[in-house]
Amino acid sequence: MPHKIVRSVCPYDCPDACGLLVEVKNSRAVRVSGDPDHPVTRGLLCPKMNHYEQTVHSPRRLTQPLLRTGAKGAGQFRPISWDEAIWRICGRWRELITSHGGECILPYSYAGTMGLVQRNSGHPFFHYLGASRLERTICSPAKDAGWKQIMGETPAMDPAEMGESDLIILWGINAAATSIHCLRDAQAARKNGARLWAIDTYRTPTMEAADEAFVVRPGGDGALALGMLHVIVRDGLADKAFIAANVLGFEEFSGQVLAECTPARMSHACGLPEAAIERLAREFATARAPYIRLGSGLTRYANGAMTVRTIACLPAVTGAWQRRGGGVFPGTSTGAAFPLHKVTREDFIRQPTRLVSMNQLGAALNELNDPPVMSLYVYHSNPASVAPDQNAIIQGLLRDDLFTVVHERFLTDTARYADIVLPATSSLEHADLYRCYGSYQSQRCAAAIPAVGEAKSNWQVFSLLAQGMGWNEPFFTQSADDLIEQLIALDTPWRDPDTNQRLLQGEPVFLTPTSDPKTTWLTPSGKIEILNQREPEPLPRPLPTHAEGDGFPLRLQPAVTPYALNSSFYEQDNLRTHQKVQTLLMNPADAEVRGLADSQQVVAYNQLGEVEFVLKITDRVPAGTAVTEGVWWSEFIPGQRGVNCLTSQRLTDGGRGSTLYDVAVEVKGDQ
Ligand SMILES: Nc1nc2c(c(=O)[nH]1)N[C@H]1C(S)=C(S)[C@@H](COP(=O)(O)OP(=O)(O)OC[C@H]3O[C@@H](n4cnc5c(=O)[nH]c(N)nc54)[C@H](O)[C@@H]3O)O[C@H]1N2
Ligand SMILES: Nc1nc2c(c(=O)[nH]1)N[C@H]1C(S)=C(S)[C@@H](COP(=O)(O)OP(=O)(O)OC[C@H]3O[C@@H](n4cnc5c(=O)[nH]c(N)nc54)[C@H](O)[C@@H]3O)O[C@H]1N2
Ligand code: SF4
Ligand SMILES: [Mo]
């Protein structure tokens, strides 16, 4: 049988939503490569997706529904039919709704697939059921909140302008791992004369690729930006004309806040010497068009929203927005480009239901009352690995009276605790419509191959469950393609008829924001609101992290690896081999005072738990900060516990986000 090449889209939670070319033979994907005609991908894929076929056809794929036969968490199951699985789930839910009410059922989902239909297809089902709603805030809502506090609804600038900047700053973004096309384009700009800076908490591959790398204390960037702003104002480098026309509250900010934020005062909090703050400030202010690519890492702290708000003051004060290439790019937000309510169906909510934070799943499972959570339905997420306070989550998942269903591609740490496991399709086996957050690009794709085994897509399972519940609502009898076409059918100012036509045909297209992101400030005052009286904190100011008060001497930075995406891709043996083991990176000085040797087993601990690591002593991390990369599956780590045993359920200052990076620990040798 001849090979055929099918266009597809990368479904993962990555800024790029790459275009894929899938080579299909005998209904199997045999090779996956980057689409050379895709405007962002331009033929380049990351190491994770270069062998996506090994994920899709992994021997570890779940291919049948499973029923638990052993103790919770033991991973012992027997295959059952789909009919039996649906019958059991619906039967149990009917009983629970009668005894405890619909809110005792909690859905849990996040970012296994970013496609607009498959990602959101549980919403209409659980709304109709009257279940509790999940507040999906694990990733970077503090970033959105901080941006909104100063920029309102102003959309993100076109990231392609980076090519016209003379000073590119990768701030809290490990682009070499998480945004490879951004790094590729930054390097191209560098060849044309732009300087490249990176600001991170340790020397990542992105830091190595930059002209200059600045290592800050975790959560210290707000202090750094305030110190820079102090110097800019003190030295007369603020753009008074731009401020007068475009900025609200500059006088209050400089008088009440900046005057106090001398580099000497900010130096400790941000971890940079005074001289570095002075130089950064002057070079930023005198660059023609400095471009800040703001990552998400620096927002997962008690002060995350404030950090974003403070950094956004920099181009507001220097007027960098006025020039091509200048400004801050925080990531795109294209929610208004498609009528998503046609999928999510909030109108199915008949009476108000409670909202449960996904960052507090441990508390929800163990402590919630009226009603308690009696059933958890997890799909395209792996909370037992990725969510904070892993010990609390596992304690909850072990509850005998909790009925847990997990719809998954693999027997993840979460699936191991399920009563019923349902096999999920991979993105090559279902249709969807994608947009992304690193650019304004969007693309639709069809299934490239048939489902592996008896796997079903998220949408198919919710259709079956609706049928199993005996509902007559016709919405649930549609196909995923019906929903995709409804999302595209309606013209919005973001898409013209020609764009819609190309979208329908599976071509990558660009969505267009409805206002000019560099001249029209969509705030209530019409100005960039450094002063925002609607906020409890009307002005940006230095805020502490949680970890500072925890009483443990080392900051722990849970960071990403290029060879996995959150807890995804651990199924690919080659990728896992690159990562070797769950490692703790530590500065030689910190190892020496603790009498620790390279490659030895260590235990990191704090008020929440303890985790075993293999120690790597390296000056890539500064004294005072230890780093671990990746979110490992427990079957591959010695102590069965991952880094999220050490992260807390506390929330950010804005957006109720996770504070996954705001962690303090002590480390000792493993006895
Ligand atoms: N390879 C790979 N790619 C990924 C992911 C992955 O796990 N692996 N995850 C995906 C997801 S879900 C997301 S949200 C994005 C996130 O992608 P990014 O925006 O890059 O965010 P992070 O990787 O969380 O953090 C970026 C960098 O910020 C640093 N950092 C942490 N705290 C601070 C701080 O206080 N200040 C400064 N200046 N830097 C800090 C971290 O060390 C890290 O190197 O990446 C996506 N892409
Ligand atoms: N320590 C630490 N913890 C973190 C992070 C970190 O950097 N460090 N990152 C955080 C961030 S930014 C995020 S966004 C979260 C992400 O957390 P999650 O959204 O849980 O992401 P993944 O770990 O990738 O798990 C997604 C799961 O979905 C499954 N899946 C994929 N496609 C489908 C599908 O179509 N249907 C179904 N039913 N399942 C599917 C995959 O097999 C995978 O197991 O993790 C957070 N947790
Ligand atoms: S994970 Fe990101 S870089 Fe890798 S293929 Fe997917 S969209 Fe592209
Ligand atoms: Mo994320």
PDB file of C-alpha atoms in Angstrom, residues 135-349:
ATOM      1  CA  GLU A 135     -11.615  26.502  37.828  1.00  0.00           C
ATOM      2  CA  ARG A 136      -8.904  25.822  35.215  1.00  0.00           C
ATOM      3  CA  THR A 137      -6.104  27.973  36.568  1.00  0.00           C
ATOM      4  CA  ILE A 138      -3.024  25.769  36.865  1.00  0.00           C
ATOM      5  CA  CYS A 139      -0.986  27.397  34.123  1.00  0.00           C
ATOM      6  CA  SER A 140      -0.680  31.173  33.950  1.00  0.00           C
ATOM      7  CA  PRO A 141      -3.830  33.098  34.940  1.00  0.00           C
ATOM      8  CA  ALA A 142      -1.651  35.439  37.013  1.00  0.00           C
ATOM      9  CA  LYS A 143      -0.022  36.513  33.765  1.00  0.00           C
ATOM     10  CA  ASP A 144      -3.394  37.425  32.271  1.00  0.00           C
ATOM     11  CA  ALA A 145      -4.452  39.131  35.494  1.00  0.00           C
ATOM     12  CA  GLY A 146      -1.259  41.224  35.720  1.00  0.00           C
ATOM     13  CA  TRP A 147      -1.529  42.226  32.068  1.00  0.00           C
ATOM     14  CA  LYS A 148      -5.190  43.212  32.452  1.00  0.00           C
ATOM     15  CA  GLN A 149      -4.460  45.306  35.541  1.00  0.00           C
ATOM     16  CA  ILE A 150      -2.319  47.673  33.479  1.00  0.00           C
ATOM     17  CA  MET A 151      -3.188  47.017  29.805  1.00  0.00           C
ATOM     18  CA  GLY A 152      -6.868  46.084  30.137  1.00  0.00           C
ATOM     19  CA  GLU A 153      -8.124  44.175  27.097  1.00  0.00           C
ATOM     20  CA  THR A 154      -5.320  45.404  24.820  1.00  0.00           C
ATOM     21  CA  PRO A 155      -4.373  42.422  22.632  1.00  0.00           C
ATOM     22  CA  ALA A 156      -0.791  41.232  22.297  1.00  0.00           C
ATOM     23  CA  MET A 157       1.398  42.817  19.620  1.00  0.00           C
ATOM     24  CA  ASP A 158       2.378  40.831  16.550  1.00  0.00           C
ATOM     25  CA  PRO A 159       5.296  38.614  17.645  1.00  0.00           C
ATOM     26  CA  ALA A 160       6.803  38.896  14.151  1.00  0.00           C
ATOM     27  CA  GLU A 161       7.816  42.453  15.121  1.00  0.00           C
ATOM     28  CA  MET A 162      10.580  40.858  17.184  1.00  0.00           C
ATOM     29  CA  GLY A 163      12.565  40.773  13.931  1.00  0.00           C
ATOM     30  CA  GLU A 164      12.613  44.575  13.923  1.00  0.00           C
ATOM     31  CA  SER A 165      13.879  44.972  17.490  1.00  0.00           C
ATOM     32  CA  ASP A 166      17.458  45.890  18.393  1.00  0.00           C
ATOM     33  CA  LEU A 167      17.273  44.385  21.917  1.00  0.00           C
ATOM     34  CA  ILE A 168      15.344  41.155  22.474  1.00  0.00           C
ATOM     35  CA  ILE A 169      14.776  40.120  26.078  1.00  0.00           C
ATOM     36  CA  LEU A 170      13.616  36.557  26.786  1.00  0.00           C
ATOM     37  CA  TRP A 171      12.264  37.172  30.286  1.00  0.00           C
ATOM     38  CA  GLY A 172      11.256  34.112  32.323  1.00  0.00           C
ATOM     39  CA  ILE A 173      10.904  31.942  29.231  1.00  0.00           C
ATOM     40  CA  ASN A 174      13.038  28.916  28.438  1.00  0.00           C
ATOM     41  CA  ALA A 175      12.491  29.321  24.709  1.00  0.00           C
ATOM     42  CA  ALA A 176      15.033  26.607  23.809  1.00  0.00           C
ATOM     43  CA  ALA A 177      12.637  24.123  25.418  1.00  0.00           C
ATOM     44  CA  THR A 178       9.203  25.736  25.309  1.00  0.00           C
ATOM     45  CA  SER A 179       9.162  28.105  22.314  1.00  0.00           C
ATOM     46  CA  ILE A 180      11.708  26.853  19.811  1.00  0.00           C
ATOM     47  CA  HIS A 181      10.397  28.975  16.935  1.00  0.00           C
ATOM     48  CA  CYS A 182      10.680  32.112  19.042  1.00  0.00           C
ATOM     49  CA  LEU A 183      14.317  31.255  19.759  1.00  0.00           C
ATOM     50  CA  ARG A 184      14.953  30.485  16.081  1.00  0.00           C
ATOM     51  CA  ASP A 185      13.519  33.877  15.096  1.00  0.00           C
ATOM     52  CA  ALA A 186      15.406  35.663  17.896  1.00  0.00           C
ATOM     53  CA  GLN A 187      18.635  34.133  16.640  1.00  0.00           C
ATOM     54  CA  ALA A 188      17.849  35.298  13.113  1.00  0.00           C
ATOM     55  CA  ALA A 189      17.280  38.827  14.456  1.00  0.00           C
ATOM     56  CA  ARG A 190      20.585  38.562  16.275  1.00  0.00           C
ATOM     57  CA  LYS A 191      22.346  37.789  12.993  1.00  0.00           C
ATOM     58  CA  ASN A 192      20.857  41.057  11.748  1.00  0.00           C
ATOM     59  CA  GLY A 193      22.369  42.979  14.643  1.00  0.00           C
ATOM     60  CA  ALA A 194      19.870  42.679  17.538  1.00  0.00           C
ATOM     61  CA  ARG A 195      21.259  41.910  20.993  1.00  0.00           C
ATOM     62  CA  LEU A 196      19.692  38.980  22.869  1.00  0.00           C
ATOM     63  CA  TRP A 197      19.296  38.926  26.643  1.00  0.00           C
ATOM     64  CA  ALA A 198      17.789  36.203  28.805  1.00  0.00           C
ATOM     65  CA  ILE A 199      16.596  36.530  32.399  1.00  0.00           C
ATOM     66  CA  ASP A 200      16.033  33.312  34.322  1.00  0.00           C
ATOM     67  CA  THR A 201      16.606  31.749  37.710  1.00  0.00           C
ATOM     68  CA  TYR A 202      19.380  29.445  36.401  1.00  0.00           C
ATOM     69  CA  ARG A 203      21.446  28.874  33.282  1.00  0.00           C
ATOM     70  CA  THR A 204      19.044  27.160  30.910  1.00  0.00           C
ATOM     71  CA  PRO A 205      19.948  26.379  27.271  1.00  0.00           C
ATOM     72  CA  THR A 206      18.164  29.646  26.417  1.00  0.00           C
ATOM     73  CA  MET A 207      20.484  31.544  28.743  1.00  0.00           C
ATOM     74  CA  GLU A 208      23.456  29.883  27.008  1.00  0.00           C
ATOM     75  CA  ALA A 209      22.133  31.026  23.616  1.00  0.00           C
ATOM     76  CA  ALA A 210      21.852  34.684  24.682  1.00  0.00           C
ATOM     77  CA  ASP A 211      24.472  37.448  24.427  1.00  0.00           C
ATOM     78  CA  GLU A 212      23.935  38.170  28.089  1.00  0.00           C
ATOM     79  CA  ALA A 213      22.246  36.080  30.769  1.00  0.00           C
ATOM     80  CA  PHE A 214      20.944  37.492  34.044  1.00  0.00           C
ATOM     81  CA  VAL A 215      20.265  35.058  36.893  1.00  0.00           C
ATOM     82  CA  VAL A 216      17.600  36.341  39.291  1.00  0.00           C
ATOM     83  CA  ARG A 217      16.098  35.058  42.521  1.00  0.00           C
ATOM     84  CA  PRO A 218      12.832  33.163  41.980  1.00  0.00           C
ATOM     85  CA  GLY A 219       9.989  35.677  42.141  1.00  0.00           C
ATOM     86  CA  GLY A 220      12.408  38.620  42.082  1.00  0.00           C
ATOM     87  CA  ASP A 221      11.629  40.121  38.663  1.00  0.00           C
ATOM     88  CA  GLY A 222       9.190  42.715  39.956  1.00  0.00           C
ATOM     89  CA  ALA A 223      11.979  44.087  42.143  1.00  0.00           C
ATOM     90  CA  LEU A 224      14.335  44.079  39.155  1.00  0.00           C
ATOM     91  CA  ALA A 225      11.856  46.004  36.982  1.00  0.00           C
ATOM     92  CA  LEU A 226      11.217  48.522  39.781  1.00  0.00           C
ATOM     93  CA  GLY A 227      14.961  49.062  40.248  1.00  0.00           C
ATOM     94  CA  MET A 228      15.330  49.614  36.499  1.00  0.00           C
ATOM     95  CA  LEU A 229      12.388  52.036  36.452  1.00  0.00           C
ATOM     96  CA  HIS A 230      13.927  53.982  39.354  1.00  0.00           C
ATOM     97  CA  VAL A 231      17.131  54.463  37.339  1.00  0.00           C
ATOM     98  CA  ILE A 232      15.250  55.343  34.140  1.00  0.00           C
ATOM     99  CA  VAL A 233      13.270  58.073  35.888  1.00  0.00           C
ATOM    100  CA  ARG A 234      16.197  59.294  38.008  1.00  0.00           C
ATOM    101  CA  ASP A 235      18.418  59.660  34.931  1.00  0.00           C
ATOM    102  CA  GLY A 236      15.832  61.476  32.831  1.00  0.00           C
ATOM    103  CA  LEU A 237      15.386  58.558  30.422  1.00  0.00           C
ATOM    104  CA  ALA A 238      11.566  58.461  30.664  1.00  0.00           C
ATOM    105  CA  ASP A 239       9.699  59.591  27.554  1.00  0.00           C
ATOM    106  CA  LYS A 240       7.648  62.470  28.956  1.00  0.00           C
ATOM    107  CA  ALA A 241       5.678  63.128  25.771  1.00  0.00           C
ATOM    108  CA  PHE A 242       4.652  59.474  25.407  1.00  0.00           C
ATOM    109  CA  ILE A 243       3.723  59.312  29.093  1.00  0.00           C
ATOM    110  CA  ALA A 244       1.624  62.486  28.938  1.00  0.00           C
ATOM    111  CA  ALA A 245      -0.369  61.164  26.004  1.00  0.00           C
ATOM    112  CA  ASN A 246      -0.610  57.463  26.890  1.00  0.00           C
ATOM    113  CA  VAL A 247      -0.032  56.690  30.570  1.00  0.00           C
ATOM    114  CA  LEU A 248      -2.193  57.088  33.671  1.00  0.00           C
ATOM    115  CA  GLY A 249      -0.600  57.510  37.100  1.00  0.00           C
ATOM    116  CA  PHE A 250       3.054  58.071  36.262  1.00  0.00           C
ATOM    117  CA  GLU A 251       3.448  60.908  38.784  1.00  0.00           C
ATOM    118  CA  GLU A 252       1.941  58.859  41.619  1.00  0.00           C
ATOM    119  CA  PHE A 253       4.060  55.842  40.666  1.00  0.00           C
ATOM    120  CA  SER A 254       7.344  57.712  40.518  1.00  0.00           C
ATOM    121  CA  GLY A 255       6.635  59.765  43.641  1.00  0.00           C
ATOM    122  CA  GLN A 256       5.092  57.119  45.900  1.00  0.00           C
ATOM    123  CA  VAL A 257       6.815  53.941  44.705  1.00  0.00           C
ATOM    124  CA  LEU A 258       9.839  54.398  42.457  1.00  0.00           C
ATOM    125  CA  ALA A 259      11.538  56.946  44.667  1.00  0.00           C
ATOM    126  CA  GLU A 260      11.963  54.171  47.253  1.00  0.00           C
ATOM    127  CA  CYS A 261      13.006  51.456  44.786  1.00  0.00           C
ATOM    128  CA  THR A 262      16.681  52.242  44.524  1.00  0.00           C
ATOM    129  CA  PRO A 263      18.901  49.572  42.973  1.00  0.00           C
ATOM    130  CA  ALA A 264      20.509  49.165  46.415  1.00  0.00           C
ATOM    131  CA  ARG A 265      17.102  48.276  47.915  1.00  0.00           C
ATOM    132  CA  MET A 266      15.975  46.075  45.016  1.00  0.00           C
ATOM    133  CA  SER A 267      19.242  44.184  44.685  1.00  0.00           C
ATOM    134  CA  HIS A 268      18.609  41.612  47.418  1.00  0.00           C
ATOM    135  CA  ALA A 269      15.072  40.735  46.288  1.00  0.00           C
ATOM    136  CA  CYS A 270      16.042  40.317  42.644  1.00  0.00           C
ATOM    137  CA  GLY A 271      19.450  38.758  43.246  1.00  0.00           C
ATOM    138  CA  LEU A 272      21.343  41.054  40.850  1.00  0.00           C
ATOM    139  CA  PRO A 273      24.071  43.464  41.944  1.00  0.00           C
ATOM    140  CA  GLU A 274      23.253  47.187  41.904  1.00  0.00           C
ATOM    141  CA  ALA A 275      25.605  47.818  38.999  1.00  0.00           C
ATOM    142  CA  ALA A 276      23.770  45.259  36.860  1.00  0.00           C
ATOM    143  CA  ILE A 277      20.403  46.891  37.586  1.00  0.00           C
ATOM    144  CA  GLU A 278      21.846  50.288  36.632  1.00  0.00           C
ATOM    145  CA  ARG A 279      23.272  48.956  33.367  1.00  0.00           C
ATOM    146  CA  LEU A 280      20.148  46.985  32.429  1.00  0.00           C
ATOM    147  CA  ALA A 281      18.073  50.118  32.983  1.00  0.00           C
ATOM    148  CA  ARG A 282      20.255  52.369  30.848  1.00  0.00           C
ATOM    149  CA  GLU A 283      20.635  49.871  28.012  1.00  0.00           C
ATOM    150  CA  PHE A 284      16.917  49.159  27.984  1.00  0.00           C
ATOM    151  CA  ALA A 285      16.006  52.839  27.959  1.00  0.00           C
ATOM    152  CA  THR A 286      18.499  53.755  25.242  1.00  0.00           C
ATOM    153  CA  ALA A 287      17.720  50.807  22.940  1.00  0.00           C
ATOM    154  CA  ARG A 288      15.689  51.908  19.914  1.00  0.00           C
ATOM    155  CA  ALA A 289      12.957  49.250  20.147  1.00  0.00           C
ATOM    156  CA  PRO A 290      13.434  46.777  23.015  1.00  0.00           C
ATOM    157  CA  TYR A 291      11.166  43.722  22.718  1.00  0.00           C
ATOM    158  CA  ILE A 292      10.316  41.760  25.865  1.00  0.00           C
ATOM    159  CA  ARG A 293       9.105  38.189  25.300  1.00  0.00           C
ATOM    160  CA  LEU A 294       7.489  37.464  28.622  1.00  0.00           C
ATOM    161  CA  GLY A 295       7.317  33.821  29.687  1.00  0.00           C
ATOM    162  CA  SER A 296       4.941  32.209  32.115  1.00  0.00           C
ATOM    163  CA  GLY A 297       7.496  30.845  34.575  1.00  0.00           C
ATOM    164  CA  LEU A 298       7.854  34.065  36.513  1.00  0.00           C
ATOM    165  CA  THR A 299       4.114  34.268  37.163  1.00  0.00           C
ATOM    166  CA  ARG A 300       3.687  31.114  39.292  1.00  0.00           C
ATOM    167  CA  TYR A 301       4.401  32.962  42.524  1.00  0.00           C
ATOM    168  CA  ALA A 302       2.517  34.787  45.259  1.00  0.00           C
ATOM    169  CA  ASN A 303       3.514  37.985  43.428  1.00  0.00           C
ATOM    170  CA  GLY A 304       3.087  36.672  39.850  1.00  0.00           C
ATOM    171  CA  ALA A 305       0.436  39.114  38.632  1.00  0.00           C
ATOM    172  CA  MET A 306       2.277  42.052  40.190  1.00  0.00           C
ATOM    173  CA  THR A 307       5.483  40.972  38.444  1.00  0.00           C
ATOM    174  CA  VAL A 308       3.807  41.068  35.029  1.00  0.00           C
ATOM    175  CA  ARG A 309       2.177  44.402  35.765  1.00  0.00           C
ATOM    176  CA  THR A 310       5.524  45.875  36.838  1.00  0.00           C
ATOM    177  CA  ILE A 311       7.446  44.607  33.800  1.00  0.00           C
ATOM    178  CA  ALA A 312       4.718  46.057  31.564  1.00  0.00           C
ATOM    179  CA  CYS A 313       5.582  49.497  33.022  1.00  0.00           C
ATOM    180  CA  LEU A 314       8.987  49.439  31.309  1.00  0.00           C
ATOM    181  CA  PRO A 315       7.922  50.223  27.705  1.00  0.00           C
ATOM    182  CA  ALA A 316       5.162  52.483  29.065  1.00  0.00           C
ATOM    183  CA  VAL A 317       7.755  54.678  30.747  1.00  0.00           C
ATOM    184  CA  THR A 318      10.369  54.631  27.955  1.00  0.00           C
ATOM    185  CA  GLY A 319       7.814  54.851  25.138  1.00  0.00           C
ATOM    186  CA  ALA A 320       9.218  51.743  23.437  1.00  0.00           C
ATOM    187  CA  TRP A 321       5.697  50.959  22.192  1.00  0.00           C
ATOM    188  CA  GLN A 322       5.987  53.744  19.618  1.00  0.00           C
ATOM    189  CA  ARG A 323       8.582  51.971  17.496  1.00  0.00           C
ATOM    190  CA  ARG A 324       8.293  48.829  15.343  1.00  0.00           C
ATOM    191  CA  GLY A 325       9.774  45.949  17.322  1.00  0.00           C
ATOM    192  CA  GLY A 326       9.346  47.655  20.723  1.00  0.00           C
ATOM    193  CA  GLY A 327       6.980  46.514  23.477  1.00  0.00           C
ATOM    194  CA  VAL A 328       6.068  43.486  25.579  1.00  0.00           C
ATOM    195  CA  PHE A 329       4.720  40.271  24.078  1.00  0.00           C
ATOM    196  CA  PRO A 330       2.995  38.189  26.783  1.00  0.00           C
ATOM    197  CA  GLY A 331       1.399  35.640  24.416  1.00  0.00           C
ATOM    198  CA  THR A 332      -1.743  35.932  22.346  1.00  0.00           C
ATOM    199  CA  SER A 333      -5.268  35.541  23.595  1.00  0.00           C
ATOM    200  CA  THR A 334      -7.727  34.725  20.839  1.00  0.00           C
ATOM    201  CA  GLY A 335     -10.787  33.739  22.851  1.00  0.00           C
ATOM    202  CA  ALA A 336     -13.010  36.134  20.923  1.00  0.00           C
ATOM    203  CA  ALA A 337     -12.002  34.757  17.514  1.00  0.00           C
ATOM    204  CA  PHE A 338     -14.396  31.791  17.714  1.00  0.00           C
ATOM    205  CA  PRO A 339     -17.877  31.532  19.306  1.00  0.00           C
ATOM    206  CA  LEU A 340     -16.677  29.028  21.909  1.00  0.00           C
ATOM    207  CA  HIS A 341     -19.979  29.125  23.794  1.00  0.00           C
ATOM    208  CA  LYS A 342     -21.335  26.944  21.008  1.00  0.00           C
ATOM    209  CA  VAL A 343     -19.146  24.144  22.406  1.00  0.00           C
ATOM    210  CA  THR A 344     -19.042  24.961  26.106  1.00  0.00           C
ATOM    211  CA  ARG A 345     -22.806  25.593  26.439  1.00  0.00           C
ATOM    212  CA  GLU A 346     -22.959  27.539  29.694  1.00  0.00           C
ATOM    213  CA  ASP A 347     -26.695  27.784  28.970  1.00  0.00           C
ATOM    214  CA  PHE A 348     -26.949  24.127  30.035  1.00  0.00           C
ATOM    215  CA  ILE A 349     -26.306  25.156  33.655  1.00  0.00           C
TER     216      ILE A 349
END
